[in-house]
Amino acid sequence: MTEKEKKFESLKKTATAHKTLSEGEAEKKAKESEKVTKDLLEEESEKEVKNLKEETKKAIIEKESAEKASVEAKKEIKKKRLVERGRESVFGWEPITKLGRDVRDGKITDLDEILDNNKKILEEQIVDSLLEVKTDLILIGQAKGKFGGGKRRAWRQTQKKTKEGNIPVFSSMAVTGDENGHIGVGIGKAKETLPARDKAIRKSKINIIKIKRACSSFDCTCGEPHTVPFKVTGKEGSVKVTLIPAPQGTGLVVGSELKKILKLAGIKDVYSRSTGKRRTTFNFVKACFNALKKIK
């Protein structure tokens, strides 16, 4: 044997004795270890990516829920403010008419612009969004009482005779105004009291008009718009109502139900004269409203 062969055999014996690997096996093992580490790193990176995706999804969901909660809270606050001002009908309003869309978009910001151009109002939200109005009910009915008596009430009940029996119908009359020269009167009928009231309020807002006020009494020189500008008469049925200018401090010298109309119209002082069957409150109020229409 040559020296080289002897050295090689001695190396083999030492390798088997110490259980060491040859160069080829070591390279194979190294390559396998590199693959294992690569696989482990890829698995860990995939897990990290998944965790990041899940965290981002959770963050997006939480952000969307927070935004929805804030929007709902703002809506509730807005609704409360509108309810306090008596303008809850504007909340969530989707206008149908072109005039309503112009008001919602801010193209029209004054109700007088609509009334001066004789545009027809078909949605009550138009008035609610442009004016802070107040409403009141006229006492047109009478509760049942002994011997024909009873308290006055806001609903007048009538009945219709049919084969099925008596069908009751309730009527209501509402007045709407801003106490600054705008007034409207409406009548509503329904089979129940509350729907009749809602109809009357809606119609009173749709029928709103603008009236002129002045200081026109011969013995008053205050210069403030507190009474009607001239003597005016309105008629409905057999009832005639005449409104006469009065000096400041006189008050409303009219019937109790007409005071509600004139107060919401912004008239503080006036004399009046009325003839006809004034107990028919429907005609009494309409006659006053017709008189106010002549000074618009």
Coordinates of C-alpha atoms in Angstrom, one line a residue:
M1 CA 0.0 0.0 0.0
T2 CA 1.1 3.5 -0.7
E3 CA 1.4 6.2 1.8
K4 CA -1.7 8.0 0.4
E5 CA -3.8 5.0 0.8
K6 CA -2.6 4.5 4.3
K7 CA -3.5 8.1 5.2
F8 CA -7.0 7.7 3.6
E9 CA -7.7 4.5 5.6
S10 CA -6.5 6.1 8.8
L11 CA -8.9 9.0 8.2
K12 CA -11.8 6.6 7.6
K13 CA -11.0 4.9 10.8
T14 CA -10.9 8.2 12.8
A15 CA -14.2 9.3 11.1
T16 CA -15.9 6.0 12.1
A17 CA -14.4 6.2 15.6
H18 CA -15.5 9.9 16.1
K19 CA -18.7 9.3 14.0
T20 CA -18.0 12.3 11.8
L21 CA -19.5 12.8 8.3
S22 CA -17.9 12.9 5.0
E23 CA -17.8 16.1 2.9
G24 CA -20.7 15.0 0.6
E25 CA -22.9 14.0 3.5
A26 CA -22.1 17.2 5.3
E27 CA -23.0 19.3 2.3
K28 CA -26.3 17.4 2.0
K29 CA -27.1 17.9 5.6
A30 CA -26.2 21.6 5.3
K31 CA -28.5 22.0 2.3
E32 CA -31.3 20.2 4.1
S33 CA -30.9 22.4 7.2
E34 CA -31.0 25.5 4.9
K35 CA -34.3 24.2 3.4
V36 CA -35.7 23.6 6.9
T37 CA -34.7 27.1 8.0
K38 CA -36.2 28.6 4.9
D39 CA -39.5 26.7 5.4
L40 CA -39.6 27.8 9.0
L41 CA -39.0 31.4 8.0
E42 CA -41.7 31.3 5.3
E43 CA -44.2 29.8 7.8
E44 CA -43.4 32.5 10.3
S45 CA -43.7 35.3 7.7
E46 CA -47.0 33.9 6.5
K47 CA -48.3 33.8 10.2
E48 CA -47.1 37.4 10.6
V49 CA -48.9 38.5 7.4
K50 CA -52.1 36.7 8.5
N51 CA -51.9 38.4 12.0
L52 CA -51.3 41.8 10.4
K53 CA -54.3 41.2 8.0
E54 CA -56.5 40.2 10.9
E55 CA -55.4 43.2 13.0
T56 CA -56.0 45.6 10.1
K57 CA -59.4 44.1 9.6
K58 CA -60.3 44.5 13.2
A59 CA -59.0 48.1 13.2
I60 CA -61.1 48.9 10.1
I61 CA -64.2 47.3 11.7
E62 CA -63.6 49.3 14.9
K63 CA -63.1 52.5 13.0
E64 CA -66.3 52.0 10.9
S65 CA -68.3 51.2 14.1
A66 CA -66.9 54.3 15.8
E67 CA -67.8 56.4 12.8
K68 CA -71.3 55.0 12.7
A69 CA -71.7 55.6 16.4
S70 CA -70.6 59.2 16.0
V71 CA -72.9 59.8 13.1
E72 CA -75.8 58.3 15.0
A73 CA -74.9 60.4 18.0
K74 CA -74.9 63.5 15.8
K75 CA -78.2 62.6 14.4
E76 CA -79.7 62.1 17.8
I77 CA -78.4 65.5 19.0
K78 CA -79.8 67.1 15.8
K79 CA -83.1 65.4 16.3
K80 CA -83.3 66.6 19.9
R81 CA -82.6 70.2 18.9
L82 CA -85.2 70.1 16.1
V83 CA -87.7 68.6 18.6
E84 CA -87.0 71.4 21.0
R85 CA -87.6 74.0 18.3
G86 CA -90.7 72.2 17.0
R87 CA -89.1 71.3 13.7
E88 CA -88.7 67.5 14.0
S89 CA -90.3 66.9 10.6
V90 CA -87.1 68.2 8.9
F91 CA -85.1 65.3 10.4
G92 CA -84.5 62.7 7.7
W93 CA -86.4 64.7 5.1
E94 CA -86.2 63.5 1.5
P95 CA -87.9 66.2 -0.6
I96 CA -90.2 65.2 -3.5
T97 CA -90.8 68.6 -5.2
K98 CA -88.2 70.8 -7.0
L99 CA -88.9 73.6 -4.5
G100 CA -88.2 71.2 -1.6
R101 CA -84.9 70.2 -3.2
D102 CA -83.9 73.8 -3.7
V103 CA -84.6 74.5 0.0
R104 CA -82.6 71.5 1.1
D105 CA -79.6 72.4 -1.1
G106 CA -79.6 75.9 0.3
K107 CA -80.6 77.6 -3.0
I108 CA -83.6 79.2 -1.3
T109 CA -83.0 80.5 2.3
D110 CA -86.0 82.8 2.8
L111 CA -89.7 82.0 2.8
D112 CA -90.6 85.4 1.6
E113 CA -88.8 84.6 -1.7
I114 CA -91.3 81.7 -2.2
L115 CA -94.4 83.7 -1.2
D116 CA -93.5 86.8 -3.3
N117 CA -93.1 84.6 -6.4
N118 CA -96.4 82.8 -5.7
K119 CA -94.8 79.4 -5.6
K120 CA -97.0 76.6 -4.3
I121 CA -95.7 74.9 -1.1
L122 CA -96.6 71.2 -1.1
E123 CA -94.3 70.0 1.7
E124 CA -94.5 71.2 5.3
Q125 CA -90.8 70.6 5.8
I126 CA -90.1 73.6 3.6
V127 CA -91.7 75.9 6.2
D128 CA -90.1 74.1 9.1
S129 CA -86.6 74.4 7.6
L130 CA -87.0 78.2 6.8
L131 CA -88.9 79.4 9.8
E132 CA -89.1 78.6 13.5
V133 CA -92.9 78.4 13.7
K134 CA -95.3 77.8 16.6
T135 CA -98.6 75.9 16.3
D136 CA -101.9 76.1 18.3
L137 CA -105.2 74.4 18.1
I138 CA -108.6 76.2 17.8
L139 CA -111.3 75.0 20.2
I140 CA -114.0 74.1 17.7
G141 CA -115.7 71.2 19.5
Q142 CA -117.5 70.6 22.7
A143 CA -117.3 67.7 25.2
K144 CA -120.5 66.0 26.3
G145 CA -122.0 67.4 29.5
K146 CA -125.3 67.5 31.4
F147 CA -128.1 69.7 30.1
G148 CA -126.2 70.7 26.9
G149 CA -123.1 72.0 28.7
G150 CA -119.5 70.8 28.6
K151 CA -116.0 72.1 28.0
R152 CA -114.8 73.3 24.7
R153 CA -112.2 71.0 23.1
A154 CA -110.0 71.0 20.0
W155 CA -111.9 68.2 18.2
R156 CA -115.4 68.4 16.7
Q157 CA -117.0 65.0 16.4
T158 CA -119.6 64.2 13.7
Q159 CA -121.3 60.9 12.7
K160 CA -122.3 59.4 9.5
K161 CA -125.2 57.0 9.4
T162 CA -124.6 53.8 7.4
K163 CA -126.0 50.2 7.3
E164 CA -123.1 49.0 9.4
G165 CA -123.8 51.7 12.1
N166 CA -122.6 55.1 13.0
I167 CA -119.2 56.1 11.7
P168 CA -117.5 58.9 13.8
V169 CA -115.3 61.5 12.1
F170 CA -113.1 64.0 14.0
S171 CA -112.3 67.5 12.7
S172 CA -109.5 69.7 14.0
M173 CA -108.3 73.3 13.2
A174 CA -104.7 74.4 13.6
V175 CA -103.0 77.7 13.4
T176 CA -99.3 78.1 12.5
G177 CA -97.2 81.3 12.8
D178 CA -93.8 82.7 13.7
E179 CA -95.1 85.9 15.5
N180 CA -93.3 87.9 12.8
G181 CA -95.8 88.4 10.0
H182 CA -96.4 84.8 8.8
I183 CA -99.6 83.0 9.6
G184 CA -101.4 79.9 8.3
V185 CA -104.7 78.1 9.1
G186 CA -105.5 74.5 8.3
I187 CA -108.4 72.0 8.8
G188 CA -107.9 68.2 9.1
K189 CA -110.4 65.3 9.3
A190 CA -109.8 61.7 10.2
K191 CA -111.4 58.8 12.0
E192 CA -109.2 59.4 15.1
T193 CA -108.1 62.6 16.9
L194 CA -104.4 62.6 16.6
P195 CA -104.3 62.0 12.8
A196 CA -106.8 64.8 12.4
R197 CA -104.5 67.1 14.4
D198 CA -101.5 66.2 12.3
K199 CA -103.4 66.8 9.1
A200 CA -104.5 70.2 10.4
I201 CA -101.0 71.3 11.4
R202 CA -99.6 70.1 8.0
K203 CA -102.2 72.0 6.1
S204 CA -101.7 75.1 8.2
K205 CA -98.0 75.1 7.3
I206 CA -98.8 74.6 3.6
N207 CA -101.3 77.5 3.6
I208 CA -99.0 80.0 5.3
I209 CA -99.1 83.6 4.1
K210 CA -97.2 86.8 4.7
I211 CA -99.0 89.8 6.1
K212 CA -98.1 93.5 6.5
R213 CA -98.0 95.2 9.9
A214 CA -97.7 98.9 10.7
C215 CA -98.2 101.6 13.2
S216 CA -101.3 103.1 11.6
S217 CA -103.6 104.3 14.4
F218 CA -104.4 108.0 14.4
D219 CA -103.4 108.4 18.0
C220 CA -100.1 106.4 17.9
T221 CA -96.7 107.5 16.6
C222 CA -94.4 104.8 17.9
G223 CA -93.3 103.7 14.4
E224 CA -93.2 100.0 15.3
P225 CA -95.2 97.4 13.3
H226 CA -97.7 96.3 16.0
T227 CA -101.1 96.5 14.3
V228 CA -102.9 96.1 11.0
P229 CA -102.0 98.8 8.4
F230 CA -105.7 99.8 7.7
K231 CA -109.2 98.8 8.4
V232 CA -110.0 95.5 6.8
T233 CA -113.0 93.1 6.7
G234 CA -113.2 89.4 6.1
K235 CA -116.3 87.2 5.5
E236 CA -117.0 83.5 5.7
G237 CA -120.6 82.2 5.7
S238 CA -122.7 84.6 7.7
V239 CA -119.8 85.8 9.8
K240 CA -118.1 89.1 9.2
V241 CA -114.9 90.2 11.1
T242 CA -113.5 93.7 10.8
L243 CA -110.0 94.5 12.1
I244 CA -109.3 98.1 13.0
P245 CA -105.9 99.6 13.8
A246 CA -105.3 100.4 17.5
P247 CA -102.6 102.3 19.4
Q248 CA -99.8 100.6 21.2
G249 CA -100.8 99.1 24.6
T250 CA -104.4 98.4 23.6
G251 CA -104.0 94.7 23.2
L252 CA -106.1 92.3 21.2
V253 CA -109.7 93.4 21.5
V254 CA -111.1 90.3 19.8
G255 CA -112.7 86.9 20.5
S256 CA -110.6 84.4 22.5
E257 CA -110.0 82.1 19.5
L258 CA -109.1 85.0 17.2
K259 CA -106.4 86.0 19.7
K260 CA -104.5 82.9 18.9
I261 CA -104.4 83.8 15.2
L262 CA -103.4 87.4 15.7
K263 CA -100.8 86.6 18.3
L264 CA -99.1 84.1 16.1
A265 CA -99.3 86.6 13.2
G266 CA -97.3 89.1 15.2
I267 CA -100.2 91.6 15.7
K268 CA -100.2 93.0 19.3
D269 CA -102.9 95.7 19.2
V270 CA -106.2 95.7 17.3
Y271 CA -109.8 96.6 17.6
S272 CA -112.5 94.4 16.0
R273 CA -116.1 94.3 15.1
S274 CA -117.9 91.0 14.2
T275 CA -121.4 90.2 13.0
G276 CA -123.2 87.0 12.1
K277 CA -123.3 83.6 13.9
R278 CA -120.0 83.8 15.7
R279 CA -120.6 80.6 17.6
T280 CA -119.7 78.7 14.5
T281 CA -115.9 78.8 15.2
F282 CA -115.0 77.4 11.8
N283 CA -116.4 80.4 10.0
F284 CA -115.4 82.9 12.7
V285 CA -111.7 81.9 12.4
K286 CA -111.9 81.7 8.6
A287 CA -113.4 85.2 8.4
C288 CA -110.4 86.6 10.4
F289 CA -108.0 84.7 8.2
N290 CA -109.6 86.1 5.1
A291 CA -109.3 89.6 6.5
L292 CA -105.6 89.0 7.1
K293 CA -105.2 87.7 3.5
K294 CA -106.3 91.1 2.2
I295 CA -103.3 92.8 3.9
K296 CA -100.6 90.4 2.7

